[in-house]
Structure formats: structure tokens, C-alpha cells
């Protein structure tokens, strides 16, 4: 049996580009900052995973995202 992370699972079902933030410190701040920067640039950016909703829920969403950040 292979064990994978929720982010890897989501990546199999999400067709939008994803920016994934990893590491020990600063993930939440960095994820939110990237999301806001993309929105300011006019992109339809969803933020999840490290913050808020699990990324897998974006696979079921009816919204078409330009990019997802997690």
C-alpha cells in the first residue's frame, strides 16, 4: 500500500496549475501572500491546503480556477 499526502491526492484530480508551499515555518503567511498577489494580478486564485479548505475540495468545485495555492 502506498501512502500519499492530501496535496498529492488533490493533484490527480485538479487540472489548474498549483503552487504548493512546503517547509517548517511560514507556510500560512507565504500561501496567503501568494494568493493575494495572484488576485491583485487579476487571476482567479484559490487558496487551500495549508489554509482553510483542503485542496481536494477544489476538485469538486464548480469554479474554474486560474491557479490554486496550497
PDB file of C-alpha atoms in Angstrom:
ATOM      1  CA  UNK A   1       0.000   0.000   0.000  1.00  0.00           C
ATOM      2  CA  UNK A   2       1.304   3.415  -0.956  1.00  0.00           C
ATOM      3  CA  UNK A   3       0.537   6.337   1.359  1.00  0.00           C
ATOM      4  CA  UNK A   4       0.298   9.789  -0.212  1.00  0.00           C
ATOM      5  CA  UNK A   5      -0.434  13.262   1.104  1.00  0.00           C
ATOM      6  CA  UNK A   6      -3.725  15.087   0.616  1.00  0.00           C
ATOM      7  CA  UNK A   7      -1.962  17.541  -1.700  1.00  0.00           C
ATOM      8  CA  UNK A   8      -0.685  14.722  -3.914  1.00  0.00           C
ATOM      9  CA  UNK A   9      -4.158  13.161  -3.976  1.00  0.00           C
ATOM     10  CA  UNK A  10      -5.692  16.502  -4.988  1.00  0.00           C
ATOM     11  CA  UNK A  11      -3.121  16.951  -7.746  1.00  0.00           C
ATOM     12  CA  UNK A  12      -4.510  13.874  -9.519  1.00  0.00           C
ATOM     13  CA  UNK A  13      -7.963  15.496  -9.823  1.00  0.00           C
ATOM     14  CA  UNK A  14      -7.197  19.211 -10.178  1.00  0.00           C
ATOM     15  CA  UNK A  15      -6.336  20.429 -13.644  1.00  0.00           C
ATOM     16  CA  UNK A  16      -5.476  24.033 -12.744  1.00  0.00           C
ATOM     17  CA  UNK A  17      -1.831  24.946 -12.152  1.00  0.00           C
ATOM     18  CA  UNK A  18      -0.893  24.603  -8.478  1.00  0.00           C
ATOM     19  CA  UNK A  19       1.655  26.447  -6.381  1.00  0.00           C
ATOM     20  CA  UNK A  20       2.412  24.336  -3.324  1.00  0.00           C
ATOM     21  CA  UNK A  21       4.247  25.793  -0.327  1.00  0.00           C
ATOM     22  CA  UNK A  22       6.232  23.411   1.879  1.00  0.00           C
ATOM     23  CA  UNK A  23       8.599  23.751   4.807  1.00  0.00           C
ATOM     24  CA  UNK A  24       8.516  24.184   8.548  1.00  0.00           C
ATOM     25  CA  UNK A  25       7.935  27.885   9.188  1.00  0.00           C
ATOM     26  CA  UNK A  26       5.928  30.497   7.328  1.00  0.00           C
ATOM     27  CA  UNK A  27       3.693  28.288   5.153  1.00  0.00           C
ATOM     28  CA  UNK A  28       0.449  30.015   6.113  1.00  0.00           C
ATOM     29  CA  UNK A  29       1.831  33.519   5.600  1.00  0.00           C
ATOM     30  CA  UNK A  30       3.506  32.601   2.324  1.00  0.00           C
ATOM     31  CA  UNK A  31       0.425  30.784   0.993  1.00  0.00           C
ATOM     32  CA  UNK A  32      -1.854  33.727   1.788  1.00  0.00           C
ATOM     33  CA  UNK A  33       0.625  36.238   0.346  1.00  0.00           C
ATOM     34  CA  UNK A  34       0.963  34.338  -2.935  1.00  0.00           C
ATOM     35  CA  UNK A  35      -2.832  34.048  -3.193  1.00  0.00           C
ATOM     36  CA  UNK A  36      -3.297  37.777  -2.664  1.00  0.00           C
ATOM     37  CA  UNK A  37      -0.560  38.643  -5.157  1.00  0.00           C
ATOM     38  CA  UNK A  38      -2.203  36.472  -7.802  1.00  0.00           C
ATOM     39  CA  UNK A  39      -5.624  38.023  -7.131  1.00  0.00           C
ATOM     40  CA  UNK A  40      -4.154  41.519  -7.376  1.00  0.00           C
ATOM     41  CA  UNK A  41      -2.799  40.459 -10.769  1.00  0.00           C
ATOM     42  CA  UNK A  42      -6.359  39.618 -11.841  1.00  0.00           C
ATOM     43  CA  UNK A  43      -6.063  35.838 -11.517  1.00  0.00           C
ATOM     44  CA  UNK A  44      -8.859  33.689 -10.131  1.00  0.00           C
ATOM     45  CA  UNK A  45      -6.751  32.132  -7.357  1.00  0.00           C
ATOM     46  CA  UNK A  46      -7.993  29.593  -4.834  1.00  0.00           C
ATOM     47  CA  UNK A  47      -6.162  29.181  -1.539  1.00  0.00           C
ATOM     48  CA  UNK A  48      -6.381  25.989   0.498  1.00  0.00           C
ATOM     49  CA  UNK A  49      -4.453  23.087   1.897  1.00  0.00           C
ATOM     50  CA  UNK A  50      -2.281  24.852   4.446  1.00  0.00           C
ATOM     51  CA  UNK A  51      -5.033  27.413   4.966  1.00  0.00           C
ATOM     52  CA  UNK A  52      -8.790  26.913   5.017  1.00  0.00           C
ATOM     53  CA  UNK A  53     -10.293  24.218   2.822  1.00  0.00           C
ATOM     54  CA  UNK A  54      -8.408  21.048   1.874  1.00  0.00           C
ATOM     55  CA  UNK A  55      -7.190  21.260  -1.734  1.00  0.00           C
ATOM     56  CA  UNK A  56      -9.153  18.135  -2.675  1.00  0.00           C
ATOM     57  CA  UNK A  57     -12.375  20.143  -2.258  1.00  0.00           C
ATOM     58  CA  UNK A  58     -11.278  22.378  -5.141  1.00  0.00           C
ATOM     59  CA  UNK A  59     -11.524  19.332  -7.422  1.00  0.00           C
ATOM     60  CA  UNK A  60     -15.277  19.212  -6.784  1.00  0.00           C
ATOM     61  CA  UNK A  61     -15.810  22.973  -7.027  1.00  0.00           C
ATOM     62  CA  UNK A  62     -17.786  24.331  -9.957  1.00  0.00           C
ATOM     63  CA  UNK A  63     -15.450  27.312 -10.186  1.00  0.00           C
ATOM     64  CA  UNK A  64     -12.747  27.267 -12.844  1.00  0.00           C
ATOM     65  CA  UNK A  65      -9.501  28.425 -11.237  1.00  0.00           C
ATOM     66  CA  UNK A  66      -6.569  30.074 -12.970  1.00  0.00           C
ATOM     67  CA  UNK A  67      -4.280  28.785 -10.230  1.00  0.00           C
ATOM     68  CA  UNK A  68      -4.521  27.120  -6.800  1.00  0.00           C
ATOM     69  CA  UNK A  69      -2.178  27.826  -3.909  1.00  0.00           C
ATOM     70  CA  UNK A  70      -1.709  25.366  -1.089  1.00  0.00           C
TER      71      UNK A  70
END
